[in-house]
Tab-separated table of C-alpha atoms in Angstrom:
chain	number	residue	atom	x	y	z
E	246	UNK	CA	13.044	-8.406	-13.571
E	247	UNK	CA	11.963	-4.707	-13.629
E	248	UNK	CA	9.724	-3.482	-11.010
E	249	UNK	CA	6.582	-1.108	-11.117
E	250	UNK	CA	7.749	2.324	-12.885
E	251	UNK	CA	6.404	5.541	-11.842
E	252	UNK	CA	6.732	9.103	-13.257
E	253	UNK	CA	7.580	12.002	-12.332
E	254	UNK	CA	9.111	11.160	-8.939
E	255	UNK	CA	7.858	14.582	-7.853
E	256	UNK	CA	5.785	17.350	-9.294
E	257	UNK	CA	4.913	20.423	-8.019
E	258	UNK	CA	1.829	22.915	-9.645
E	259	UNK	CA	-0.214	25.654	-8.888
E	260	UNK	CA	-3.929	25.125	-7.544
E	261	UNK	CA	-6.579	24.672	-10.582
E	262	UNK	CA	-3.561	23.474	-12.966
E	263	UNK	CA	-3.917	20.320	-13.893
E	264	UNK	CA	-1.702	17.055	-13.483
E	265	UNK	CA	-0.985	13.223	-15.374
E	266	UNK	CA	0.993	10.436	-13.720
E	267	UNK	CA	2.448	7.514	-15.441
E	268	UNK	CA	2.840	3.944	-14.614
E	269	UNK	CA	4.301	1.034	-16.130
E	270	UNK	CA	3.201	-2.254	-14.349
E	271	UNK	CA	5.053	-5.209	-13.824
E	272	UNK	CA	5.719	-6.995	-16.902
E	273	UNK	CA	2.880	-9.467	-17.044
E	274	UNK	CA	0.860	-8.108	-14.086
E	275	UNK	CA	-2.987	-8.210	-15.399
E	276	UNK	CA	-4.242	-6.115	-12.249
E	277	UNK	CA	-2.990	-2.865	-11.592
E	278	UNK	CA	-3.953	-0.280	-8.552
E	279	UNK	CA	-3.389	3.414	-8.295
E	280	UNK	CA	-3.654	4.748	-3.878
E	281	UNK	CA	-3.655	7.654	-2.611
E	282	UNK	CA	-1.149	7.860	0.366
E	283	UNK	CA	-1.450	11.137	2.889
E	284	UNK	CA	1.668	12.050	4.991
E	285	UNK	CA	1.559	9.513	8.175
E	286	UNK	CA	-1.139	7.800	6.452
E	287	UNK	CA	-1.492	4.056	4.798
E	288	UNK	CA	-2.339	3.835	1.479
E	289	UNK	CA	-6.350	4.343	0.350
E	290	UNK	CA	-7.270	2.514	-2.758
E	291	UNK	CA	-8.777	4.920	-6.195
E	292	UNK	CA	-9.045	2.844	-8.358
E	293	UNK	CA	-8.316	-1.081	-9.665
E	294	UNK	CA	-7.863	-2.594	-12.926
E	295	UNK	CA	-8.192	-5.823	-14.265
E	296	UNK	CA	-6.518	-5.786	-17.753
E	297	UNK	CA	-7.898	-2.681	-19.250
E	298	UNK	CA	-10.978	-2.861	-17.244
E	299	UNK	CA	-11.741	-0.488	-14.272
E	300	UNK	CA	-13.570	-2.937	-11.697
E	301	UNK	CA	-13.538	-0.512	-8.321
E	302	UNK	CA	-13.454	3.073	-9.088
E	303	UNK	CA	-15.613	3.404	-6.321
E	304	UNK	CA	-13.308	5.846	-3.918
E	305	UNK	CA	-12.296	7.856	-7.325
E	306	UNK	CA	-13.712	11.418	-7.208
E	307	UNK	CA	-14.777	11.447	-10.483
E	308	UNK	CA	-15.233	15.081	-11.065
E	309	UNK	CA	-11.718	15.574	-10.673
E	310	UNK	CA	-9.788	12.575	-11.322
E	311	UNK	CA	-9.750	10.364	-14.170
E	312	UNK	CA	-7.304	7.371	-15.518
E	313	UNK	CA	-7.331	5.247	-18.158
E	314	UNK	CA	-5.153	2.062	-19.412
E	315	UNK	CA	-6.089	1.735	-22.432
E	316	UNK	CA	-4.542	-1.576	-23.841
E	317	UNK	CA	-4.109	-3.506	-20.297
E	318	UNK	CA	-0.385	-2.473	-20.105
E	319	UNK	CA	0.340	0.991	-18.454
E	320	UNK	CA	-1.816	3.758	-17.054
E	321	UNK	CA	-1.933	7.315	-16.278
E	322	UNK	CA	-4.034	8.729	-13.609
E	323	UNK	CA	-4.852	12.500	-14.445
E	324	UNK	CA	-6.236	15.323	-12.005
E	325	UNK	CA	-7.973	18.357	-13.863
E	326	UNK	CA	-7.926	21.035	-12.036
E	327	UNK	CA	-5.664	19.986	-8.780
E	328	UNK	CA	-6.873	21.370	-5.606
E	329	UNK	CA	-4.749	22.078	-2.504
E	330	UNK	CA	-6.180	19.043	-0.659
E	331	UNK	CA	-4.526	16.861	-3.658
E	332	UNK	CA	-1.351	17.078	-2.595
E	333	UNK	CA	-0.061	13.588	-1.565
E	334	UNK	CA	2.162	10.709	-2.596
E	335	UNK	CA	0.304	8.806	-5.733
E	336	UNK	CA	1.104	4.843	-5.550
E	337	UNK	CA	0.627	2.386	-8.175
E	338	UNK	CA	0.646	-1.006	-7.685
E	339	UNK	CA	0.505	-4.191	-9.759
E	340	UNK	CA	-0.270	-8.214	-9.124
E	341	UNK	CA	-0.134	-11.308	-11.538
E	342	UNK	CA	-4.373	-11.046	-11.449
E	343	UNK	CA	-6.911	-10.813	-9.390
E	344	UNK	CA	-6.479	-13.270	-5.875
E	345	UNK	CA	-6.856	-12.755	-2.363
E	346	UNK	CA	-3.167	-14.593	-2.012
E	347	UNK	CA	-1.338	-12.478	-4.403
E	348	UNK	CA	0.941	-9.696	-3.156
E	349	UNK	CA	1.135	-6.165	-4.625
E	350	UNK	CA	4.426	-4.621	-6.269
E	351	UNK	CA	4.527	-0.953	-5.473
E	352	UNK	CA	6.541	1.360	-7.463
E	353	UNK	CA	8.173	4.445	-5.759
E	354	UNK	CA	5.200	7.075	-6.431
E	355	UNK	CA	4.708	10.379	-7.091
E	356	UNK	CA	5.109	13.352	-4.412
E	357	UNK	CA	2.137	15.919	-5.597
E	358	UNK	CA	2.662	19.262	-3.668
E	359	UNK	CA	-0.051	21.655	-4.802
E	360	UNK	CA	0.571	25.538	-4.290
Z	111	UNK	CA	-12.024	5.185	7.498
Z	112	UNK	CA	-9.454	2.619	7.315
Z	113	UNK	CA	-10.216	-1.374	7.566
Z	114	UNK	CA	-6.738	-2.041	10.270
Z	115	UNK	CA	-5.229	-0.146	12.938
Z	116	UNK	CA	-1.677	-0.606	13.399
Z	117	UNK	CA	-0.313	-0.105	17.065
Z	118	UNK	CA	1.562	1.527	18.755
Z	119	UNK	CA	2.196	4.605	16.193
Z	120	UNK	CA	6.089	4.945	16.837
Z	121	UNK	CA	8.588	2.887	18.204
Z	122	UNK	CA	11.752	3.334	19.082
Z	123	UNK	CA	14.617	0.496	20.103
Z	124	UNK	CA	17.905	-0.280	19.984
Z	125	UNK	CA	19.620	-2.475	17.369
Z	126	UNK	CA	19.125	-6.336	18.708
Z	127	UNK	CA	16.031	-6.054	20.705
Z	128	UNK	CA	13.030	-7.426	19.195
Z	129	UNK	CA	9.941	-5.097	17.883
Z	130	UNK	CA	6.372	-5.631	18.051
Z	131	UNK	CA	3.967	-3.666	16.149
Z	132	UNK	CA	0.164	-4.741	16.354
Z	133	UNK	CA	-2.795	-4.738	14.127
Z	134	UNK	CA	-6.856	-4.672	15.172
Z	135	UNK	CA	-9.405	-4.745	12.286
Z	136	UNK	CA	-13.110	-4.597	11.977
Z	137	UNK	CA	-15.240	-7.417	9.600
Z	138	UNK	CA	-13.790	-10.985	8.721
Z	139	UNK	CA	-10.909	-11.150	6.442
Z	140	UNK	CA	-9.490	-13.782	3.942
Z	141	UNK	CA	-6.203	-12.798	4.774
Z	142	UNK	CA	-3.924	-9.963	6.453
Z	143	UNK	CA	-0.735	-9.313	4.626
Z	144	UNK	CA	2.166	-6.473	6.615
Z	145	UNK	CA	4.428	-4.595	4.317
Z	146	UNK	CA	7.517	-1.984	4.738
Z	147	UNK	CA	7.778	1.133	3.526
Z	148	UNK	CA	11.545	3.064	4.089
Z	149	UNK	CA	11.422	6.817	3.785
Z	150	UNK	CA	10.660	7.838	0.796
Z	151	UNK	CA	10.125	4.993	-1.363
Z	152	UNK	CA	6.851	2.417	-2.146
Z	153	UNK	CA	5.443	-0.534	0.050
Z	154	UNK	CA	6.866	-3.908	-0.195
Z	155	UNK	CA	5.566	-7.192	0.618
Z	156	UNK	CA	6.732	-8.782	3.861
Z	157	UNK	CA	4.627	-11.850	4.891
Z	158	UNK	CA	1.020	-13.206	4.558
Z	159	UNK	CA	-1.301	-14.653	6.377
Z	160	UNK	CA	-4.248	-16.915	5.825
Z	161	UNK	CA	-7.696	-16.601	8.345
Z	162	UNK	CA	-6.761	-20.346	9.053
Z	163	UNK	CA	-3.357	-19.895	10.054
Z	164	UNK	CA	-1.845	-18.592	13.669
Z	165	UNK	CA	1.419	-18.028	13.523
Z	166	UNK	CA	3.873	-18.013	9.806
Z	167	UNK	CA	7.463	-17.106	10.080
Z	168	UNK	CA	10.089	-15.846	7.211
Z	169	UNK	CA	14.091	-15.412	8.664
Z	170	UNK	CA	13.306	-12.534	11.376
Z	171	UNK	CA	9.608	-12.154	11.051
Z	172	UNK	CA	7.129	-13.608	13.282
Z	173	UNK	CA	3.434	-12.928	12.466
Z	174	UNK	CA	0.353	-14.128	14.586
Z	175	UNK	CA	-3.312	-13.844	14.102
Z	176	UNK	CA	-6.102	-14.136	16.124
Z	177	UNK	CA	-9.547	-13.911	14.785
Z	178	UNK	CA	-11.552	-14.161	17.177
Z	179	UNK	CA	-9.873	-10.774	18.525
Z	180	UNK	CA	-9.412	-9.869	15.023
Z	181	UNK	CA	-6.020	-9.136	15.662
Z	182	UNK	CA	-2.652	-9.491	13.891
Z	183	UNK	CA	1.188	-8.709	15.536
Z	184	UNK	CA	4.244	-8.705	13.599
Z	185	UNK	CA	7.481	-9.165	15.146
Z	186	UNK	CA	11.025	-8.632	14.264
Z	187	UNK	CA	13.380	-10.148	16.340
Z	188	UNK	CA	17.416	-9.473	16.748
Z	189	UNK	CA	16.253	-5.698	15.109
Z	190	UNK	CA	18.938	-3.862	12.821
Z	191	UNK	CA	19.391	-0.011	11.669
Z	192	UNK	CA	18.588	-0.957	8.537
Z	193	UNK	CA	14.649	-2.253	9.371
Z	194	UNK	CA	13.836	1.267	10.586
Z	195	UNK	CA	11.063	1.808	8.124
Z	196	UNK	CA	7.205	2.308	8.492
Z	197	UNK	CA	4.914	-0.935	8.526
Z	198	UNK	CA	1.603	-1.302	7.533
Z	199	UNK	CA	-0.984	-4.385	7.731
Z	200	UNK	CA	-2.997	-4.987	4.789
Z	201	UNK	CA	-6.496	-6.655	5.864
Z	202	UNK	CA	-7.778	-8.229	3.017
Z	203	UNK	CA	-11.652	-9.393	2.529
Z	204	UNK	CA	-11.811	-11.001	-0.792
Z	205	UNK	CA	-9.736	-10.892	-4.229
Z	206	UNK	CA	-8.667	-7.024	-4.752
Z	207	UNK	CA	-10.104	-5.297	-1.858
Z	208	UNK	CA	-7.161	-4.744	0.504
Z	209	UNK	CA	-7.184	-2.194	3.325
Z	210	UNK	CA	-4.068	-0.681	4.835
Z	211	UNK	CA	-3.562	0.851	8.112
Z	212	UNK	CA	-1.970	3.395	8.870
Z	213	UNK	CA	1.231	2.266	9.967
Z	214	UNK	CA	3.410	2.097	12.762
Z	215	UNK	CA	6.743	3.869	12.093
Z	216	UNK	CA	9.558	1.951	13.734
Z	217	UNK	CA	13.127	3.553	14.319
Z	218	UNK	CA	16.331	1.202	15.605
Z	219	UNK	CA	18.516	3.454	16.575
Z	220	UNK	CA	22.272	1.663	16.088
């Protein structure tokens, strides 16, 4: 079974430029998460999808960040315009369905550097 | 701010020794999960302990949970160089809501 796929693995951009990250969750997983992980810290939830519906986006900075999961499968996270402080690793995770007891399966992440 | 806090921030031991890391949290939880992250990789789920459980084992891993003290510990016995990684606790308050701590970085020297 393929794991969570993310691309690109690395991205370097100038500040004020747009950037997009793509995630393909494990087949059959209805729940998809986007996390931000700063160096030396744990992941922080940005947005959670149940199928195509964003059910928790309270931590997503909506002035510059947007996300979509149009067909309830793969998802895209976009930043426009990027700021220096956005440099971090962006992790995507999925789980079978929303449940307190479901483990999350993480992708390898996209490391973003904003210059 | 993070719900869970791991302690210590960093731990260095010799191969074969046991490694213990702790997680403290602030609010009542449904369950607590431990994850491992190797350098440059995503997190991997290790073990889950429910709020009504006190101890759980999985291979060389032993997890305890003390809800009265709002704390959990992860013990890795007979450590190996391959156990070198960062370990995170995730507190689950309700379905879909997991909060991760900042992790313990474990280094196991061969």
